[in-house]
């Protein structure tokens, strides 16, 4: 691997023109609730942190166009995303959520590019030796260099499109398992890999050097060990103070060695939404909306309960001032509201009309009850699922 926080060959990301005009960027900023004029925004790390949270709050993960439109198509072109998400009231999946964010970051003066990843999912035909497998290049991430000279090559992984257990904050492109008990250090001149807070304690994220399963490569003939040329994005929900041994789960594996351009995004999105390996999006309506919460906030449907070892994590002013989020998720016929590990509310939906009402009223997605006609006869239709149930 390269110098701490650098791309694999210490490349410099150049400024690239945004597909969005300054007026479109201004409208986007108003949409996400960032009330600072474009001319006054400094494209630095602190601004990037704020933009990530606001973007994920403003735009839901949403594949409804695959199910509740006549075209059954997810738009991922820059202007298609702008009309759907910024002017309209819909969300997208990773190609749209990260695609829109990449264009807006460039419009704000950030140096950034997109790269691909493979999601680790349960194997279709599991064996005792392998219970998981990778998808195709079905995920999109962003690499950003937000620091001025002399740290202009220090790079962060940014992902606003993975969904429920995905990261909420920029993660330094450095091994996060060197000192497991430490949070990453992003102070200029003192960069160090580590974990970063997720949506709500004890959730944490880190990246570690890794390789794809069943790689054809090995470090030397007969070693059986593939070179660690890529990165695993991992999440932990293990509670406990600094120094606690945590369990980590790999969500996806990505590479900074391939730049994804718009035609790559178009092709990958088409693959994910139409062929078998992307079947979850064909078979299932998936929506997720995040919302801001306070650490000890009580809700009408329940109470956020945290153990003492989790509460002990909130000891510093910096951690206390971070933004935390809960989430509403809709998977098939079930809508669930969660904060951390607490389920605050759960609804089982009986019809597509009821599901569309929840999408509109709870998730803020621009759909109407009349849109139910476009899902009739499809596998994702709730009535069809009930008839198929044993």
XYZ file of C-alpha atoms in Angstrom:
390
model
C 0.000 0.000 0.000
C 0.987 3.628 -0.385
C 1.869 6.478 1.947
C -0.710 6.826 4.747
C -3.889 8.287 3.324
C -2.669 8.333 -0.282
C -3.997 6.569 -3.348
C -2.115 3.376 -4.239
C 0.437 5.284 -6.346
C 0.126 8.644 -4.542
C -1.718 10.132 -7.508
C -3.116 13.649 -7.388
C -6.791 14.087 -8.274
C -7.194 16.995 -10.655
C -10.119 19.398 -10.751
C -12.845 18.116 -13.076
C -15.766 20.193 -14.332
C -19.099 19.411 -12.718
C -22.081 18.371 -14.859
C -24.084 20.861 -12.776
C -24.194 24.622 -13.228
C -23.562 26.991 -10.283
C -27.310 27.669 -10.153
C -28.018 23.931 -9.915
C -25.459 23.575 -7.126
C -27.111 26.457 -5.229
C -30.510 24.765 -5.544
C -28.979 21.494 -4.331
C -27.530 23.230 -1.264
C -30.968 24.603 -0.401
C -32.476 21.141 -0.906
C -30.144 19.544 1.659
C -30.506 22.444 4.108
C -26.987 23.842 3.771
C -27.705 27.543 4.095
C -24.383 28.988 2.965
C -23.969 30.704 -0.433
C -21.846 28.784 -2.917
C -19.277 31.586 -3.067
C -18.677 31.317 0.696
C -18.131 27.544 0.859
C -14.619 26.244 1.498
C -14.153 22.733 0.049
C -12.333 21.234 3.032
C -12.719 18.139 5.209
C -15.036 19.745 7.743
C -17.419 20.904 5.018
C -17.269 17.421 3.473
C -18.328 15.863 6.784
C -21.312 18.200 7.005
C -22.330 17.653 3.391
C -22.275 13.860 3.792
C -24.707 13.921 6.701
C -27.013 16.456 5.073
C -27.029 14.553 1.772
C -27.956 11.259 3.435
C -30.728 12.942 5.424
C -32.143 14.735 2.367
C -32.215 11.828 -0.094
C -33.593 8.363 0.686
C -32.280 5.134 -0.712
C -35.099 4.300 -3.098
C -35.524 1.880 -6.003
C -39.233 2.618 -6.497
C -38.844 3.534 -10.180
C -38.067 -0.121 -10.899
C -41.474 -1.099 -9.524
C -43.926 1.798 -9.594
C -43.293 3.424 -12.983
C -44.281 2.408 -16.475
C -40.646 2.370 -17.623
C -39.315 0.241 -14.719
C -36.000 2.051 -15.079
C -33.644 3.808 -12.638
C -32.206 7.042 -14.097
C -28.540 7.578 -13.210
C -27.440 10.275 -15.672
C -26.435 13.553 -13.976
C -29.405 15.552 -15.252
C -31.798 12.646 -14.745
C -30.695 12.447 -11.104
C -31.011 16.202 -10.686
C -34.601 16.191 -11.922
C -35.562 13.086 -9.930
C -33.893 13.987 -6.628
C -33.220 17.723 -6.387
C -36.242 19.055 -8.278
C -38.404 16.039 -7.497
C -38.871 14.131 -4.259
C -37.344 10.743 -4.939
C -34.108 9.055 -3.969
C -31.951 6.473 -5.713
C -29.584 3.602 -5.028
C -25.786 3.821 -4.856
C -25.221 4.847 -8.470
C -27.625 7.743 -8.083
C -26.884 8.783 -4.505
C -23.118 8.752 -5.010
C -23.377 9.933 -8.615
C -25.286 13.072 -7.639
C -22.930 13.697 -4.720
C -19.845 13.363 -6.932
C -21.177 15.941 -9.377
C -22.091 18.341 -6.601
C -18.714 17.930 -4.883
C -17.006 18.861 -8.132
C -19.324 21.845 -8.457
C -18.275 22.941 -4.960
C -14.593 22.828 -5.891
C -13.615 19.405 -4.527
C -11.156 17.159 -6.325
C -12.862 13.773 -6.532
C -13.458 10.699 -8.676
C -15.604 7.550 -8.515
C -14.495 3.943 -8.185
C -16.205 0.518 -8.138
C -16.821 -2.077 -5.476
C -18.229 -5.582 -5.068
C -20.745 -6.232 -2.290
C -20.237 -9.301 -0.077
C -23.520 -11.234 0.094
C -24.663 -14.689 1.285
C -23.665 -17.323 -1.254
C -26.380 -18.661 -3.522
C -24.901 -22.167 -3.151
C -23.047 -22.083 0.169
C -20.443 -24.661 1.097
C -18.766 -25.410 4.445
C -15.755 -23.454 3.196
C -17.569 -20.499 1.683
C -20.822 -19.011 2.924
C -20.418 -15.636 1.176
C -19.687 -14.481 -2.346
C -19.170 -11.207 -4.165
C -21.546 -9.528 -6.549
C -20.375 -8.028 -9.808
C -19.099 -4.428 -9.713
C -22.441 -3.382 -8.268
C -21.396 -0.591 -5.929
C -20.029 2.913 -6.442
C -17.794 4.872 -4.060
C -16.070 8.261 -4.197
C -12.478 9.280 -3.490
C -11.894 12.868 -2.359
C -8.726 14.887 -1.657
C -9.976 17.798 0.506
C -6.744 19.128 2.038
C -4.611 22.042 0.774
C -0.842 21.833 0.212
C 1.282 20.164 1.477
C -1.377 17.491 2.181
C -3.156 17.741 -1.154
C -2.700 14.007 -1.925
C -4.324 12.764 1.303
C -7.445 10.906 0.207
C -10.749 9.892 1.830
C -13.289 7.233 0.968
C -16.759 8.784 0.754
C -19.925 6.694 0.386
C -23.434 8.127 0.742
C -25.099 5.292 -1.151
C -24.657 1.944 0.598
C -27.715 2.161 2.797
C -28.468 0.932 6.295
C -25.066 -0.093 7.659
C -23.017 2.046 5.290
C -20.656 4.802 6.475
C -21.868 8.268 7.426
C -18.537 10.107 7.462
C -15.349 10.368 5.366
C -12.848 7.597 6.072
C -9.129 8.152 5.596
C -7.712 5.868 2.901
C -5.476 4.062 5.380
C -5.486 0.726 7.184
C -7.893 0.935 10.099
C -6.716 -2.234 11.851
C -3.197 -1.149 12.837
C -4.369 -0.057 16.283
C -7.906 -1.371 16.623
C -8.776 0.648 19.692
C -8.160 4.033 18.080
C -10.386 6.324 16.087
C -8.853 7.631 12.858
C -6.728 10.789 13.049
C -7.358 13.379 10.333
C -5.389 16.285 11.791
C -3.158 17.770 9.100
C 0.356 16.423 9.540
C -0.717 13.596 11.867
C -2.840 11.320 9.660
C -3.477 7.822 10.960
C -5.896 5.085 9.997
C -8.498 3.871 12.460
C -12.223 3.459 12.896
C -14.829 6.195 12.468
C -18.253 6.541 14.042
C -21.256 5.218 12.126
C -24.889 6.228 12.345
C -25.276 5.698 16.110
C -23.008 4.188 18.796
C -21.658 1.590 18.994
C -21.616 1.418 15.175
C -18.176 2.046 13.715
C -16.614 1.743 10.267
C -13.083 1.147 9.093
C -11.264 0.085 5.938
C -8.537 -2.552 5.834
C -6.337 -3.884 3.011
C -7.939 -6.939 1.463
C -8.451 -9.188 -1.541
C -11.465 -10.585 -3.339
C -12.564 -14.146 -2.578
C -11.338 -16.723 -5.100
C -8.755 -14.351 -6.537
C -6.576 -15.796 -9.309
C -3.575 -13.963 -7.875
C -1.127 -14.956 -5.163
C 1.872 -13.256 -3.603
C 4.239 -15.970 -4.862
C 3.792 -19.327 -6.605
C 2.085 -21.800 -4.301
C 1.593 -19.387 -1.404
C -2.192 -19.535 -1.569
C -2.323 -15.950 -0.330
C -3.654 -13.257 -2.671
C -1.980 -9.841 -2.597
C -3.888 -7.268 -0.562
C -4.343 -4.808 -3.409
C -7.846 -3.617 -2.555
C -9.821 -2.417 0.468
C -12.524 -3.992 2.642
C -15.164 -1.658 4.056
C -16.064 -3.098 7.462
C -18.626 -2.347 10.149
C -18.719 -3.233 13.855
C -21.583 -3.074 16.333
C -19.541 -4.293 19.302
C -20.071 -1.994 22.315
C -17.315 -1.044 24.710
C -14.727 1.620 25.506
C -11.376 2.129 23.773
C -9.305 -1.049 23.612
C -12.299 -3.375 23.321
C -11.767 -6.305 20.955
C -14.415 -5.857 18.274
C -16.038 -8.102 15.719
C -15.899 -6.665 12.207
C -18.045 -7.585 9.205
C -17.003 -6.834 5.628
C -19.744 -5.005 3.731
C -18.005 -4.622 0.396
C -14.579 -4.527 -1.211
C -13.503 -1.611 -3.389
C -10.494 -0.487 -5.363
C -8.930 2.917 -5.915
C -7.086 1.623 -8.995
C -10.054 1.915 -11.383
C -11.841 5.176 -12.139
C -15.529 4.752 -12.937
C -16.783 7.138 -15.607
C -20.387 7.905 -16.501
C -20.679 5.108 -19.069
C -19.400 2.636 -16.470
C -22.070 3.868 -14.071
C -24.729 3.535 -16.782
C -23.676 -0.041 -17.580
C -23.386 -1.164 -13.950
C -26.753 0.335 -13.046
C -28.394 -1.432 -15.983
C -26.806 -4.702 -14.881
C -27.850 -4.326 -11.243
C -31.435 -3.466 -12.132
C -32.023 -6.075 -14.835
C -29.951 -9.260 -14.507
C -29.980 -12.066 -11.986
C -27.066 -10.945 -9.826
C -28.946 -7.713 -9.132
C -32.159 -9.583 -8.485
C -32.776 -8.127 -5.037
C -33.615 -4.812 -6.649
C -35.900 -6.520 -9.189
C -37.680 -8.722 -6.646
C -37.900 -6.323 -3.740
C -38.855 -2.728 -3.109
C -36.086 -1.214 -0.965
C -36.290 2.194 0.712
C -34.318 3.772 3.540
C -34.503 7.229 5.055
C -32.180 8.520 7.761
C -33.190 11.142 10.307
C -31.257 13.120 12.912
C -31.478 12.054 16.562
C -30.022 13.083 19.894
C -28.063 10.558 21.914
C -30.674 10.218 24.655
C -33.785 11.157 22.711
C -37.008 9.335 23.600
C -39.522 8.491 20.910
C -43.260 7.983 21.019
C -42.918 4.384 19.886
C -40.191 3.406 22.313
C -37.009 4.476 24.005
C -33.388 4.309 22.923
C -31.688 2.133 25.504
C -27.906 1.998 25.694
C -25.722 0.029 28.075
C -23.243 1.764 30.370
C -20.270 0.740 28.256
C -21.839 2.452 25.235
C -22.693 5.569 27.221
C -19.067 5.790 28.348
C -18.114 6.493 24.736
C -19.646 9.962 24.851
C -16.959 11.454 27.033
C -15.435 14.093 24.783
C -16.800 17.312 23.421
C -15.884 16.346 19.856
C -17.788 13.079 19.975
C -20.688 14.761 21.728
C -20.980 17.289 18.886
C -21.167 14.701 16.101
C -24.411 14.194 14.223
C -26.186 10.905 14.883
C -28.966 9.391 12.826
C -31.710 6.820 13.061
C -33.333 5.172 10.075
C -36.619 4.082 8.615
C -36.227 1.017 6.382
C -38.752 -0.523 4.017
C -37.982 -3.983 2.677
C -40.803 -5.689 0.856
C -43.857 -5.505 3.119
C -42.131 -4.402 6.335
C -41.337 -0.848 7.448
C -39.132 -0.471 10.535
C -37.903 2.522 12.511
C -34.587 2.033 14.330
C -32.094 4.034 16.324
C -28.934 2.086 17.054
C -29.957 -1.405 18.078
C -33.431 -0.355 19.243
C -36.534 -0.995 17.138
C -38.930 1.866 17.832
C -41.726 0.985 15.436
C -42.589 -1.718 12.931
C -45.389 -1.911 10.392
C -46.454 -4.831 8.212
C -48.049 -3.566 5.007
C -50.926 -5.488 3.441
C -51.292 -3.868 0.024
C -49.360 -1.851 -2.512
C -51.681 1.077 -1.897
C -50.777 1.022 1.803
C -47.096 0.676 0.944
C -47.245 3.673 -1.397
C -48.873 5.742 1.342
C -46.041 4.845 3.744
C -43.444 5.651 1.096
C -45.039 9.060 0.588
C -45.879 9.967 4.194
C -42.980 8.359 6.117
C -40.150 8.241 3.581
C -41.052 11.447 1.739
C -40.855 9.743 -1.661
C -42.866 11.308 -4.476
C -45.284 8.496 -5.297
C -49.068 8.257 -5.503
C -51.513 5.460 -4.727
C -52.354 5.345 -8.448
C -48.800 4.163 -9.159
C -49.797 0.716 -7.855
C -50.985 -0.187 -11.360
C -47.407 -0.385 -12.621
C -46.415 -3.187 -10.229
C -49.337 -5.512 -11.013
C -48.089 -8.949 -12.042
C -44.497 -8.308 -10.991
C -42.724 -10.396 -8.362
C -42.414 -7.382 -6.063
C -46.191 -6.820 -5.945
C -47.434 -7.423 -2.391
C -50.534 -9.279 -3.549
C -48.370 -11.587 -5.669
C -46.096 -12.253 -2.688
C -49.070 -13.156 -0.477
C -50.402 -15.574 -3.093
C -46.975 -17.196 -3.422
C -46.552 -17.617 0.341
C -46.944 -21.222 1.600
